[in-house]
């Protein structure tokens, strides 16, 4: 590698680290200057110290260079992604639209396993109607020559412009393709809607809590005095939390911390002459402790549904399990044992006053809401189960309409052929055992709060991919169907993450960061792909030679 090539390559590496950490382009100059000063001491005993320092000086890292490198790397990654999408046997998309752009994600299986990638932040010009979103997405797919013949499913946030019957994005997309796709309303959005079924008197508890927390936390002096009080009474709680409606888990954490600090909150409000009579009402306090317990249960569900790479089957199973748990919660309230409501149980024991009937109605309303939702996923339970248990499912129950490249008669014959071949059957038996083992390990680690160890466990979707990858091409329709199902999104959680990352990257100090530069920064921060830096360096050298 010649000197010019090595410094160009190094500038790409530095730019990649800058944008993956969400830092501004101007940090290139800062890194270079720091590196030069460090080198004066780090390489002081090297005979070629001056050559090393000169190499660092020659490394181009101006703000414009870092920006250009970022855009070039993002474009290189997009080309890799499109190539993998077009060579995959099937892929799915997830879309979420804001006022200005559409976050477009693709999920597909390549030679390395399942991939879940942001393909583009597509700008929206004008309105956010279904036809506007449809035209923007279809134009992008066509312009970039992304094949739609093996598109199998679409996940959206469930907005009318996305999923309406006539002129929605999904309806227009299916009409243009001339076939029916598997379409899903994001599980997390539906779960959040179900969580909003608390009766008005319970919702009012949250409103009062927010008012009190804002009184204490909104001003620095008030917050400081409250901290001093907590220290003085040697409270086990460190602080209150502000509520954020954008963050799904916020409500439960706010209520939990508020209940833990309740006595200290009463003392503080008294010293400030602030009156909230609800804090003395047994009925209001009862509802508070009920909300603490129920939002904690909902937060556990929400957490299991979040994250990148989870299969739609896993999400559906978690939801169905929670529906059964709701029945257990209702029985627990009916009996008055409160085994699953620790905060409410402690309140009952301390005050010996509880009226649980109206709380049971809250559980019933939530059961009804859960029962009415997630219809698309419930209907496709057999389809979603195929990659995990293909030999136990009646092929006539599988949804074939979305899988354009799969022949149902051939699929049935392949399933019949493989049924008694121990070599391949054992693969699926081993897969079941491995998935069970991972689930057991995860449960034990979660119980001990070892979250980083959970991240190191084998990913279920990778175990499923490895099993099917070992199946011979003789069973091509089975493999195509399994990989197609594995590509299905259960939620648009990752689309929400894009907008969160975008707000982090485009902060008040980088307000002018827009368009291609912003999208490139977001892509580089989120992607699991690595840019082909060798090729990019060669392209730059070719440009210089002309």
PDB file of N, CA and C in Angstrom, residues 326-420:
ATOM      1  N   UNK A 326     -53.266 -11.822  31.559  1.00  0.00           N
ATOM      2  CA  UNK A 326     -54.347 -10.918  31.941  1.00  0.00           C
ATOM      3  C   UNK A 326     -55.469 -11.667  32.641  1.00  0.00           C
ATOM      4  N   UNK A 327     -55.765 -12.883  32.166  1.00  0.00           N
ATOM      5  CA  UNK A 327     -56.790 -13.710  32.818  1.00  0.00           C
ATOM      6  C   UNK A 327     -56.359 -14.066  34.244  1.00  0.00           C
ATOM      7  N   UNK A 328     -55.060 -14.349  34.418  1.00  0.00           N
ATOM      8  CA  UNK A 328     -54.523 -14.649  35.753  1.00  0.00           C
ATOM      9  C   UNK A 328     -54.629 -13.420  36.653  1.00  0.00           C
ATOM     10  N   UNK A 329     -54.303 -12.235  36.095  1.00  0.00           N
ATOM     11  CA  UNK A 329     -54.402 -10.996  36.879  1.00  0.00           C
ATOM     12  C   UNK A 329     -55.837 -10.755  37.341  1.00  0.00           C
ATOM     13  N   UNK A 330     -56.798 -10.997  36.431  1.00  0.00           N
ATOM     14  CA  UNK A 330     -58.216 -10.790  36.772  1.00  0.00           C
ATOM     15  C   UNK A 330     -58.639 -11.718  37.917  1.00  0.00           C
ATOM     16  N   UNK A 331     -58.226 -12.985  37.853  1.00  0.00           N
ATOM     17  CA  UNK A 331     -58.540 -13.950  38.920  1.00  0.00           C
ATOM     18  C   UNK A 331     -57.893 -13.533  40.235  1.00  0.00           C
ATOM     19  N   UNK A 332     -56.668 -13.026  40.133  1.00  0.00           N
ATOM     20  CA  UNK A 332     -55.923 -12.594  41.322  1.00  0.00           C
ATOM     21  C   UNK A 332     -56.663 -11.453  42.035  1.00  0.00           C
ATOM     22  N   UNK A 333     -57.189 -10.515  41.249  1.00  0.00           N
ATOM     23  CA  UNK A 333     -57.962  -9.413  41.837  1.00  0.00           C
ATOM     24  C   UNK A 333     -59.281  -9.907  42.409  1.00  0.00           C
ATOM     25  N   UNK A 334     -59.907 -10.830  41.686  1.00  0.00           N
ATOM     26  CA  UNK A 334     -61.195 -11.360  42.137  1.00  0.00           C
ATOM     27  C   UNK A 334     -61.062 -12.069  43.480  1.00  0.00           C
ATOM     28  N   UNK A 335     -59.982 -12.831  43.652  1.00  0.00           N
ATOM     29  CA  UNK A 335     -59.752 -13.544  44.913  1.00  0.00           C
ATOM     30  C   UNK A 335     -59.267 -12.607  46.012  1.00  0.00           C
ATOM     31  N   UNK A 336     -58.682 -11.488  45.617  1.00  0.00           N
ATOM     32  CA  UNK A 336     -58.154 -10.548  46.594  1.00  0.00           C
ATOM     33  C   UNK A 336     -56.804 -10.946  47.144  1.00  0.00           C
ATOM     34  N   UNK A 337     -56.137 -11.928  46.503  1.00  0.00           N
ATOM     35  CA  UNK A 337     -54.831 -12.378  46.994  1.00  0.00           C
ATOM     36  C   UNK A 337     -53.711 -11.425  46.585  1.00  0.00           C
ATOM     37  N   UNK A 338     -53.874 -10.782  45.419  1.00  0.00           N
ATOM     38  CA  UNK A 338     -52.926  -9.768  44.925  1.00  0.00           C
ATOM     39  C   UNK A 338     -51.489 -10.283  44.844  1.00  0.00           C
ATOM     40  N   UNK A 339     -51.340 -11.543  44.449  1.00  0.00           N
ATOM     41  CA  UNK A 339     -50.007 -12.136  44.317  1.00  0.00           C
ATOM     42  C   UNK A 339     -49.204 -11.452  43.217  1.00  0.00           C
ATOM     43  N   UNK A 340     -49.904 -10.949  42.200  1.00  0.00           N
ATOM     44  CA  UNK A 340     -49.236 -10.324  41.053  1.00  0.00           C
ATOM     45  C   UNK A 340     -49.329  -8.800  41.093  1.00  0.00           C
ATOM     46  N   UNK A 341     -49.732  -8.258  42.240  1.00  0.00           N
ATOM     47  CA  UNK A 341     -49.839  -6.817  42.424  1.00  0.00           C
ATOM     48  C   UNK A 341     -49.152  -6.428  43.730  1.00  0.00           C
ATOM     49  N   UNK A 342     -47.824  -6.518  43.768  1.00  0.00           N
ATOM     50  CA  UNK A 342     -47.095  -6.299  45.032  1.00  0.00           C
ATOM     51  C   UNK A 342     -47.291  -4.914  45.635  1.00  0.00           C
ATOM     52  N   UNK A 343     -47.316  -3.884  44.789  1.00  0.00           N
ATOM     53  CA  UNK A 343     -47.488  -2.528  45.308  1.00  0.00           C
ATOM     54  C   UNK A 343     -48.882  -2.357  45.906  1.00  0.00           C
ATOM     55  N   UNK A 344     -49.899  -2.872  45.211  1.00  0.00           N
ATOM     56  CA  UNK A 344     -51.270  -2.794  45.707  1.00  0.00           C
ATOM     57  C   UNK A 344     -51.446  -3.645  46.961  1.00  0.00           C
ATOM     58  N   UNK A 345     -50.778  -4.788  46.988  1.00  0.00           N
ATOM     59  CA  UNK A 345     -50.863  -5.677  48.167  1.00  0.00           C
ATOM     60  C   UNK A 345     -50.289  -4.992  49.408  1.00  0.00           C
ATOM     61  N   UNK A 346     -49.145  -4.338  49.256  1.00  0.00           N
ATOM     62  CA  UNK A 346     -48.546  -3.623  50.390  1.00  0.00           C
ATOM     63  C   UNK A 346     -49.449  -2.495  50.873  1.00  0.00           C
ATOM     64  N   UNK A 347     -50.091  -1.802  49.936  1.00  0.00           N
ATOM     65  CA  UNK A 347     -51.014  -0.729  50.307  1.00  0.00           C
ATOM     66  C   UNK A 347     -52.212  -1.296  51.075  1.00  0.00           C
ATOM     67  N   UNK A 348     -52.753  -2.410  50.591  1.00  0.00           N
ATOM     68  CA  UNK A 348     -53.908  -3.036  51.259  1.00  0.00           C
ATOM     69  C   UNK A 348     -53.552  -3.453  52.688  1.00  0.00           C
ATOM     70  N   UNK A 349     -52.384  -4.059  52.849  1.00  0.00           N
ATOM     71  CA  UNK A 349     -51.968  -4.515  54.179  1.00  0.00           C
ATOM     72  C   UNK A 349     -51.765  -3.341  55.133  1.00  0.00           C
ATOM     73  N   UNK A 350     -51.306  -2.202  54.611  1.00  0.00           N
ATOM     74  CA  UNK A 350     -51.038  -1.040  55.460  1.00  0.00           C
ATOM     75  C   UNK A 350     -52.304  -0.270  55.815  1.00  0.00           C
ATOM     76  N   UNK A 351     -53.305  -0.305  54.919  1.00  0.00           N
ATOM     77  CA  UNK A 351     -54.496   0.523  55.132  1.00  0.00           C
ATOM     78  C   UNK A 351     -55.779  -0.272  55.308  1.00  0.00           C
ATOM     79  N   UNK A 352     -55.752  -1.536  54.943  1.00  0.00           N
ATOM     80  CA  UNK A 352     -56.908  -2.425  55.110  1.00  0.00           C
ATOM     81  C   UNK A 352     -58.165  -1.855  54.441  1.00  0.00           C
ATOM     82  N   UNK A 353     -57.980  -1.167  53.329  1.00  0.00           N
ATOM     83  CA  UNK A 353     -59.139  -0.676  52.558  1.00  0.00           C
ATOM     84  C   UNK A 353     -58.855  -0.900  51.071  1.00  0.00           C
ATOM     85  N   UNK A 354     -59.662  -1.703  50.467  1.00  0.00           N
ATOM     86  CA  UNK A 354     -59.536  -1.897  49.021  1.00  0.00           C
ATOM     87  C   UNK A 354     -60.911  -2.185  48.429  1.00  0.00           C
ATOM     88  N   UNK A 355     -61.132  -1.598  47.267  1.00  0.00           N
ATOM     89  CA  UNK A 355     -62.346  -1.865  46.501  1.00  0.00           C
ATOM     90  C   UNK A 355     -61.887  -2.337  45.134  1.00  0.00           C
ATOM     91  N   UNK A 356     -61.784  -3.652  44.995  1.00  0.00           N
ATOM     92  CA  UNK A 356     -61.109  -4.205  43.824  1.00  0.00           C
ATOM     93  C   UNK A 356     -62.011  -4.372  42.610  1.00  0.00           C
ATOM     94  N   UNK A 357     -63.316  -4.184  42.768  1.00  0.00           N
ATOM     95  CA  UNK A 357     -64.239  -4.447  41.658  1.00  0.00           C
ATOM     96  C   UNK A 357     -63.971  -3.523  40.469  1.00  0.00           C
ATOM     97  N   UNK A 358     -63.791  -2.217  40.746  1.00  0.00           N
ATOM     98  CA  UNK A 358     -63.556  -1.294  39.634  1.00  0.00           C
ATOM     99  C   UNK A 358     -62.187  -1.530  38.997  1.00  0.00           C
ATOM    100  N   UNK A 359     -61.244  -2.118  39.739  1.00  0.00           N
ATOM    101  CA  UNK A 359     -59.946  -2.447  39.166  1.00  0.00           C
ATOM    102  C   UNK A 359     -60.065  -3.658  38.244  1.00  0.00           C
ATOM    103  N   UNK A 360     -60.941  -4.590  38.611  1.00  0.00           N
ATOM    104  CA  UNK A 360     -61.185  -5.743  37.746  1.00  0.00           C
ATOM    105  C   UNK A 360     -61.723  -5.293  36.392  1.00  0.00           C
ATOM    106  N   UNK A 361     -62.560  -4.249  36.396  1.00  0.00           N
ATOM    107  CA  UNK A 361     -63.122  -3.757  35.128  1.00  0.00           C
ATOM    108  C   UNK A 361     -62.027  -3.212  34.213  1.00  0.00           C
ATOM    109  N   UNK A 362     -60.962  -2.654  34.817  1.00  0.00           N
ATOM    110  CA  UNK A 362     -59.831  -2.162  34.014  1.00  0.00           C
ATOM    111  C   UNK A 362     -59.127  -3.319  33.310  1.00  0.00           C
ATOM    112  N   UNK A 363     -58.964  -4.430  34.028  1.00  0.00           N
ATOM    113  CA  UNK A 363     -58.346  -5.619  33.429  1.00  0.00           C
ATOM    114  C   UNK A 363     -59.231  -6.176  32.314  1.00  0.00           C
ATOM    115  N   UNK A 364     -60.541  -6.205  32.561  1.00  0.00           N
ATOM    116  CA  UNK A 364     -61.490  -6.719  31.567  1.00  0.00           C
ATOM    117  C   UNK A 364     -61.449  -5.891  30.288  1.00  0.00           C
ATOM    118  N   UNK A 365     -61.399  -4.559  30.452  1.00  0.00           N
ATOM    119  CA  UNK A 365     -61.325  -3.674  29.285  1.00  0.00           C
ATOM    120  C   UNK A 365     -60.052  -3.923  28.491  1.00  0.00           C
ATOM    121  N   UNK A 366     -58.948  -4.168  29.191  1.00  0.00           N
ATOM    122  CA  UNK A 366     -57.685  -4.434  28.516  1.00  0.00           C
ATOM    123  C   UNK A 366     -57.730  -5.784  27.799  1.00  0.00           C
ATOM    124  N   UNK A 367     -58.341  -6.795  28.428  1.00  0.00           N
ATOM    125  CA  UNK A 367     -58.495  -8.102  27.786  1.00  0.00           C
ATOM    126  C   UNK A 367     -59.274  -7.963  26.479  1.00  0.00           C
ATOM    127  N   UNK A 368     -60.351  -7.178  26.530  1.00  0.00           N
ATOM    128  CA  UNK A 368     -61.178  -6.964  25.331  1.00  0.00           C
ATOM    129  C   UNK A 368     -60.383  -6.290  24.231  1.00  0.00           C
ATOM    130  N   UNK A 369     -59.590  -5.286  24.604  1.00  0.00           N
ATOM    131  CA  UNK A 369     -58.784  -4.555  23.622  1.00  0.00           C
ATOM    132  C   UNK A 369     -57.731  -5.460  22.987  1.00  0.00           C
ATOM    133  N   UNK A 370     -57.056  -6.254  23.802  1.00  0.00           N
ATOM    134  CA  UNK A 370     -56.061  -7.189  23.257  1.00  0.00           C
ATOM    135  C   UNK A 370     -56.730  -8.200  22.332  1.00  0.00           C
ATOM    136  N   UNK A 371     -57.917  -8.673  22.736  1.00  0.00           N
ATOM    137  CA  UNK A 371     -58.615  -9.681  21.935  1.00  0.00           C
ATOM    138  C   UNK A 371     -59.023  -9.195  20.564  1.00  0.00           C
ATOM    139  N   UNK A 372     -59.267  -7.864  20.438  1.00  0.00           N
ATOM    140  CA  UNK A 372     -59.713  -7.304  19.160  1.00  0.00           C
ATOM    141  C   UNK A 372     -58.554  -6.980  18.229  1.00  0.00           C
ATOM    142  N   UNK A 373     -57.358  -6.924  18.764  1.00  0.00           N
ATOM    143  CA  UNK A 373     -56.212  -6.489  17.964  1.00  0.00           C
ATOM    144  C   UNK A 373     -55.329  -7.665  17.534  1.00  0.00           C
ATOM    145  N   UNK A 374     -54.305  -7.342  16.745  1.00  0.00           N
ATOM    146  CA  UNK A 374     -53.302  -8.316  16.283  1.00  0.00           C
ATOM    147  C   UNK A 374     -53.929  -9.402  15.399  1.00  0.00           C
ATOM    148  N   UNK A 375     -55.029  -9.026  14.704  1.00  0.00           N
ATOM    149  CA  UNK A 375     -55.757 -10.017  13.888  1.00  0.00           C
ATOM    150  C   UNK A 375     -54.886 -10.607  12.791  1.00  0.00           C
ATOM    151  N   UNK A 376     -54.093  -9.732  12.121  1.00  0.00           N
ATOM    152  CA  UNK A 376     -53.283 -10.238  10.993  1.00  0.00           C
ATOM    153  C   UNK A 376     -52.292 -11.291  11.468  1.00  0.00           C
ATOM    154  N   UNK A 377     -51.704 -11.064  12.624  1.00  0.00           N
ATOM    155  CA  UNK A 377     -50.716 -12.011  13.150  1.00  0.00           C
ATOM    156  C   UNK A 377     -51.373 -13.305  13.613  1.00  0.00           C
ATOM    157  N   UNK A 378     -52.526 -13.183  14.264  1.00  0.00           N
ATOM    158  CA  UNK A 378     -53.226 -14.385  14.734  1.00  0.00           C
ATOM    159  C   UNK A 378     -53.588 -15.287  13.559  1.00  0.00           C
ATOM    160  N   UNK A 379     -54.063 -14.661  12.484  1.00  0.00           N
ATOM    161  CA  UNK A 379     -54.485 -15.436  11.303  1.00  0.00           C
ATOM    162  C   UNK A 379     -53.314 -16.162  10.650  1.00  0.00           C
ATOM    163  N   UNK A 380     -52.117 -15.637  10.823  1.00  0.00           N
ATOM    164  CA  UNK A 380     -50.950 -16.216  10.159  1.00  0.00           C
ATOM    165  C   UNK A 380     -50.078 -17.030  11.112  1.00  0.00           C
ATOM    166  N   UNK A 381     -50.638 -17.497  12.212  1.00  0.00           N
ATOM    167  CA  UNK A 381     -49.853 -18.249  13.204  1.00  0.00           C
ATOM    168  C   UNK A 381     -49.166 -19.461  12.572  1.00  0.00           C
ATOM    169  N   UNK A 382     -49.875 -20.222  11.752  1.00  0.00           N
ATOM    170  CA  UNK A 382     -49.268 -21.400  11.108  1.00  0.00           C
ATOM    171  C   UNK A 382     -48.143 -21.000  10.167  1.00  0.00           C
ATOM    172  N   UNK A 383     -48.372 -19.932   9.402  1.00  0.00           N
ATOM    173  CA  UNK A 383     -47.345 -19.451   8.467  1.00  0.00           C
ATOM    174  C   UNK A 383     -46.097 -19.020   9.216  1.00  0.00           C
ATOM    175  N   UNK A 384     -46.285 -18.256  10.286  1.00  0.00           N
ATOM    176  CA  UNK A 384     -45.149 -17.750  11.057  1.00  0.00           C
ATOM    177  C   UNK A 384     -44.399 -18.858  11.779  1.00  0.00           C
ATOM    178  N   UNK A 385     -45.071 -19.972  12.061  1.00  0.00           N
ATOM    179  CA  UNK A 385     -44.447 -21.099  12.773  1.00  0.00           C
ATOM    180  C   UNK A 385     -43.644 -22.010  11.842  1.00  0.00           C
ATOM    181  N   UNK A 386     -43.821 -21.865  10.537  1.00  0.00           N
ATOM    182  CA  UNK A 386     -43.206 -22.795   9.591  1.00  0.00           C
ATOM    183  C   UNK A 386     -41.690 -22.927   9.731  1.00  0.00           C
ATOM    184  N   UNK A 387     -40.921 -21.829   9.845  1.00  0.00           N
ATOM    185  CA  UNK A 387     -39.459 -22.004   9.931  1.00  0.00           C
ATOM    186  C   UNK A 387     -39.006 -22.809  11.146  1.00  0.00           C
ATOM    187  N   UNK A 388     -39.808 -22.821  12.212  1.00  0.00           N
ATOM    188  CA  UNK A 388     -39.422 -23.509  13.446  1.00  0.00           C
ATOM    189  C   UNK A 388     -39.929 -24.947  13.473  1.00  0.00           C
ATOM    190  N   UNK A 389     -41.137 -25.160  12.946  1.00  0.00           N
ATOM    191  CA  UNK A 389     -41.739 -26.505  13.023  1.00  0.00           C
ATOM    192  C   UNK A 389     -42.404 -26.877  11.696  1.00  0.00           C
ATOM    193  N   UNK A 390     -41.637 -27.010  10.617  1.00  0.00           N
ATOM    194  CA  UNK A 390     -42.230 -27.243   9.296  1.00  0.00           C
ATOM    195  C   UNK A 390     -42.914 -28.605   9.154  1.00  0.00           C
ATOM    196  N   UNK A 391     -42.471 -29.580   9.946  1.00  0.00           N
ATOM    197  CA  UNK A 391     -42.974 -30.943   9.771  1.00  0.00           C
ATOM    198  C   UNK A 391     -44.247 -31.207  10.557  1.00  0.00           C
ATOM    199  N   UNK A 392     -44.670 -30.260  11.375  1.00  0.00           N
ATOM    200  CA  UNK A 392     -45.883 -30.460  12.179  1.00  0.00           C
ATOM    201  C   UNK A 392     -47.060 -29.639  11.667  1.00  0.00           C
ATOM    202  N   UNK A 393     -46.861 -28.897  10.582  1.00  0.00           N
ATOM    203  CA  UNK A 393     -47.904 -27.989  10.085  1.00  0.00           C
ATOM    204  C   UNK A 393     -48.518 -28.529   8.805  1.00  0.00           C
ATOM    205  N   UNK A 394     -49.831 -28.493   8.729  1.00  0.00           N
ATOM    206  CA  UNK A 394     -50.550 -28.882   7.522  1.00  0.00           C
ATOM    207  C   UNK A 394     -50.279 -27.832   6.451  1.00  0.00           C
ATOM    208  N   UNK A 395     -49.648 -28.186   5.331  1.00  0.00           N
ATOM    209  CA  UNK A 395     -49.297 -27.184   4.306  1.00  0.00           C
ATOM    210  C   UNK A 395     -50.505 -26.461   3.718  1.00  0.00           C
ATOM    211  N   UNK A 396     -51.688 -27.065   3.808  1.00  0.00           N
ATOM    212  CA  UNK A 396     -52.883 -26.407   3.279  1.00  0.00           C
ATOM    213  C   UNK A 396     -53.275 -25.184   4.113  1.00  0.00           C
ATOM    214  N   UNK A 397     -52.720 -25.079   5.332  1.00  0.00           N
ATOM    215  CA  UNK A 397     -53.023 -23.943   6.220  1.00  0.00           C
ATOM    216  C   UNK A 397     -52.056 -22.788   6.044  1.00  0.00           C
ATOM    217  N   UNK A 398     -51.051 -22.979   5.185  1.00  0.00           N
ATOM    218  CA  UNK A 398     -50.050 -21.929   4.970  1.00  0.00           C
ATOM    219  C   UNK A 398     -50.556 -20.887   3.993  1.00  0.00           C
ATOM    220  N   UNK A 399     -50.207 -19.631   4.222  1.00  0.00           N
ATOM    221  CA  UNK A 399     -50.545 -18.549   3.312  1.00  0.00           C
ATOM    222  C   UNK A 399     -49.539 -18.549   2.165  1.00  0.00           C
ATOM    223  N   UNK A 400     -50.015 -18.782   0.956  1.00  0.00           N
ATOM    224  CA  UNK A 400     -49.120 -18.886  -0.195  1.00  0.00           C
ATOM    225  C   UNK A 400     -49.193 -17.660  -1.110  1.00  0.00           C
ATOM    226  N   UNK A 401     -50.202 -16.808  -0.921  1.00  0.00           N
ATOM    227  CA  UNK A 401     -50.447 -15.729  -1.892  1.00  0.00           C
ATOM    228  C   UNK A 401     -49.287 -14.744  -2.004  1.00  0.00           C
ATOM    229  N   UNK A 402     -48.606 -14.492  -0.874  1.00  0.00           N
ATOM    230  CA  UNK A 402     -47.540 -13.481  -0.895  1.00  0.00           C
ATOM    231  C   UNK A 402     -46.209 -14.023  -1.399  1.00  0.00           C
ATOM    232  N   UNK A 403     -46.081 -15.338  -1.453  1.00  0.00           N
ATOM    233  CA  UNK A 403     -44.788 -15.958  -1.790  1.00  0.00           C
ATOM    234  C   UNK A 403     -44.786 -16.346  -3.267  1.00  0.00           C
ATOM    235  N   UNK A 404     -44.485 -15.345  -4.099  1.00  0.00           N
ATOM    236  CA  UNK A 404     -44.611 -15.523  -5.545  1.00  0.00           C
ATOM    237  C   UNK A 404     -43.696 -16.613  -6.096  1.00  0.00           C
ATOM    238  N   UNK A 405     -42.551 -16.835  -5.487  1.00  0.00           N
ATOM    239  CA  UNK A 405     -41.591 -17.799  -6.028  1.00  0.00           C
ATOM    240  C   UNK A 405     -41.731 -19.206  -5.481  1.00  0.00           C
ATOM    241  N   UNK A 406     -42.821 -19.472  -4.717  1.00  0.00           N
ATOM    242  CA  UNK A 406     -42.990 -20.790  -4.099  1.00  0.00           C
ATOM    243  C   UNK A 406     -44.197 -21.498  -4.704  1.00  0.00           C
ATOM    244  N   UNK A 407     -43.987 -22.735  -5.124  1.00  0.00           N
ATOM    245  CA  UNK A 407     -45.070 -23.550  -5.681  1.00  0.00           C
ATOM    246  C   UNK A 407     -45.669 -24.408  -4.567  1.00  0.00           C
ATOM    247  N   UNK A 408     -46.962 -24.247  -4.300  1.00  0.00           N
ATOM    248  CA  UNK A 408     -47.582 -25.016  -3.219  1.00  0.00           C
ATOM    249  C   UNK A 408     -47.555 -26.524  -3.486  1.00  0.00           C
ATOM    250  N   UNK A 409     -47.873 -26.999  -4.723  1.00  0.00           N
ATOM    251  CA  UNK A 409     -47.784 -28.448  -4.966  1.00  0.00           C
ATOM    252  C   UNK A 409     -46.378 -29.001  -4.721  1.00  0.00           C
ATOM    253  N   UNK A 410     -45.357 -28.254  -5.174  1.00  0.00           N
ATOM    254  CA  UNK A 410     -43.977 -28.709  -4.967  1.00  0.00           C
ATOM    255  C   UNK A 410     -43.594 -28.656  -3.489  1.00  0.00           C
ATOM    256  N   UNK A 411     -44.085 -27.643  -2.788  1.00  0.00           N
ATOM    257  CA  UNK A 411     -43.823 -27.543  -1.351  1.00  0.00           C
ATOM    258  C   UNK A 411     -44.415 -28.745  -0.619  1.00  0.00           C
ATOM    259  N   UNK A 412     -45.626 -29.125  -0.977  1.00  0.00           N
ATOM    260  CA  UNK A 412     -46.276 -30.281  -0.345  1.00  0.00           C
ATOM    261  C   UNK A 412     -45.494 -31.559  -0.608  1.00  0.00           C
ATOM    262  N   UNK A 413     -44.986 -31.708  -1.840  1.00  0.00           N
ATOM    263  CA  UNK A 413     -44.208 -32.906  -2.182  1.00  0.00           C
ATOM    264  C   UNK A 413     -42.881 -32.926  -1.419  1.00  0.00           C
ATOM    265  N   UNK A 414     -42.252 -31.775  -1.266  1.00  0.00           N
ATOM    266  CA  UNK A 414     -40.987 -31.712  -0.526  1.00  0.00           C
ATOM    267  C   UNK A 414     -41.199 -32.058   0.945  1.00  0.00           C
ATOM    268  N   UNK A 415     -42.292 -31.570   1.530  1.00  0.00           N
ATOM    269  CA  UNK A 415     -42.604 -31.896   2.927  1.00  0.00           C
ATOM    270  C   UNK A 415     -42.867 -33.392   3.097  1.00  0.00           C
ATOM    271  N   UNK A 416     -43.530 -33.984   2.100  1.00  0.00           N
ATOM    272  CA  UNK A 416     -43.795 -35.427   2.160  1.00  0.00           C
ATOM    273  C   UNK A 416     -42.491 -36.213   2.029  1.00  0.00           C
ATOM    274  N   UNK A 417     -41.597 -35.717   1.179  1.00  0.00           N
ATOM    275  CA  UNK A 417     -40.329 -36.413   0.931  1.00  0.00           C
ATOM    276  C   UNK A 417     -39.403 -36.392   2.147  1.00  0.00           C
ATOM    277  N   UNK A 418     -39.395 -35.262   2.863  1.00  0.00           N
ATOM    278  CA  UNK A 418     -38.438 -35.093   3.963  1.00  0.00           C
ATOM    279  C   UNK A 418     -38.933 -35.704   5.273  1.00  0.00           C
ATOM    280  N   UNK A 419     -40.231 -36.001   5.347  1.00  0.00           N
ATOM    281  CA  UNK A 419     -40.878 -36.360   6.619  1.00  0.00           C
ATOM    282  C   UNK A 419     -40.201 -37.495   7.376  1.00  0.00           C
ATOM    283  N   UNK A 420     -39.686 -38.500   6.662  1.00  0.00           N
ATOM    284  CA  UNK A 420     -39.101 -39.671   7.338  1.00  0.00           C
ATOM    285  C   UNK A 420     -37.609 -39.830   7.086  1.00  0.00           C
TER     286      UNK A 420
END
